XYZ file of C-alpha atoms in Angstrom:
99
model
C -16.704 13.168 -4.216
C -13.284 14.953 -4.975
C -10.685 13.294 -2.104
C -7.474 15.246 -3.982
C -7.756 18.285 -1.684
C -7.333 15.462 1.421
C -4.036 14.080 0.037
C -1.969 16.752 1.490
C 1.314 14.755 2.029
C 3.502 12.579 -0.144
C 4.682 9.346 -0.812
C 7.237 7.995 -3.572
C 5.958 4.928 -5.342
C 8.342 2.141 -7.328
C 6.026 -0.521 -9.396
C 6.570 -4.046 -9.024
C 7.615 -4.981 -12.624
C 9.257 -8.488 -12.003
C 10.673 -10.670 -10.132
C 14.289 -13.107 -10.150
C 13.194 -16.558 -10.833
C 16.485 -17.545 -9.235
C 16.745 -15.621 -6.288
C 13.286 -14.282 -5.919
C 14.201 -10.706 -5.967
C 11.922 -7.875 -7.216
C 12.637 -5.469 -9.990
C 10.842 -2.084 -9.419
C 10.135 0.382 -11.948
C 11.418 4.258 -11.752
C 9.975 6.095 -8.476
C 7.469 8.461 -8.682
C 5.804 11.156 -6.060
C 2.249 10.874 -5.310
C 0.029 12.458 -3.360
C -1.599 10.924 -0.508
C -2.341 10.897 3.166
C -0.583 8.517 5.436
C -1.172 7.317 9.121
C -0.067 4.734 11.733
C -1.807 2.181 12.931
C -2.162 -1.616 14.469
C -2.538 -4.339 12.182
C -3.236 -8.115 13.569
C -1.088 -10.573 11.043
C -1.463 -14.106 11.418
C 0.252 -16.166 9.259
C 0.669 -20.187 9.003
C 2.423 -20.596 12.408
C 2.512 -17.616 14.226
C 0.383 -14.457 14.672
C 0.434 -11.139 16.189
C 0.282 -7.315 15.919
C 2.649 -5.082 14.015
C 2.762 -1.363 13.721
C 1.858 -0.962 10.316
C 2.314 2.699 8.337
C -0.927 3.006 5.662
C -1.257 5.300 2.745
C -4.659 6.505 1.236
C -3.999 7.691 -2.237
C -7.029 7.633 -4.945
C -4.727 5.976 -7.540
C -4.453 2.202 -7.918
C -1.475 0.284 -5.659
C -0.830 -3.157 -5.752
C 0.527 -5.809 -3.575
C 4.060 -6.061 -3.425
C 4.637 -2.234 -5.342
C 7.147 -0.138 -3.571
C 6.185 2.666 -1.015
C 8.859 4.829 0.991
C 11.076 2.081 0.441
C 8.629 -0.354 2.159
C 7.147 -3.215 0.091
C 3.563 -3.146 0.165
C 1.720 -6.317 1.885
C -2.264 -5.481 1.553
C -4.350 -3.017 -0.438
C -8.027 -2.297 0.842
C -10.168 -1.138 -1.617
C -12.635 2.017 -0.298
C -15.541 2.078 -2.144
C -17.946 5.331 -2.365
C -21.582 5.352 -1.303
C -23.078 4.310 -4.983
C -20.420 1.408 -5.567
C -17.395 3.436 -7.411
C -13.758 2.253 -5.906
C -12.180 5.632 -5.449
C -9.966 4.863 -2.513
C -6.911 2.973 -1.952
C -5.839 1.935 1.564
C -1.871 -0.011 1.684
C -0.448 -1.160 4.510
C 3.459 -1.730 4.954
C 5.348 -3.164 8.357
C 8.235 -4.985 8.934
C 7.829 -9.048 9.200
């Protein structure tokens, strides 16, 4: 099934290309506009010590994302893959919120 004609907003996208091995900070590739179709919703996080829920912002876009890419200026912290009926991965689902 064709999803392009649902992707009717926008999102700019910077690549994770490496990272400091001194101070641990990303380098990001140029941004580039994509479409896709974005919505809020509530994630719950739990993490080592402490968990919770966090208003998380998620973008559906039918072209590969990765963990820790760039999206609206918000890192990206999970990527669900949404397969299609006979087994083809045609969706991408990220999530971003603020820790």
């Amino acid at each position: 099934m064709d999803y392009s004609s649902y992707m009717t907003m926008s999102c700019v996208i910077r690549r994770k290309i490496d990272e400091d091995e001194d101070t641990f900070m990303p380098s990001f590739s140029s941004s580039e506009t994509r479409d896709c179709f974005k919505y809020g919703k509530m994630v719950y996080v739990r993490q080592n010590d402490s968990f919770g829920l966090v208003s998380a912002q998620a973008y559906v876009m039918d072209k590969e994302i990765s963990i820790g890419d760039e999206i609206d200026g918000q890192i990206v912290k999970s990527v669900n893959i949404i397969p299609e009926f006979n087994g083809d991965m045609v969706l991408y689902e990220a999530l971003t919120w603020n820790s």
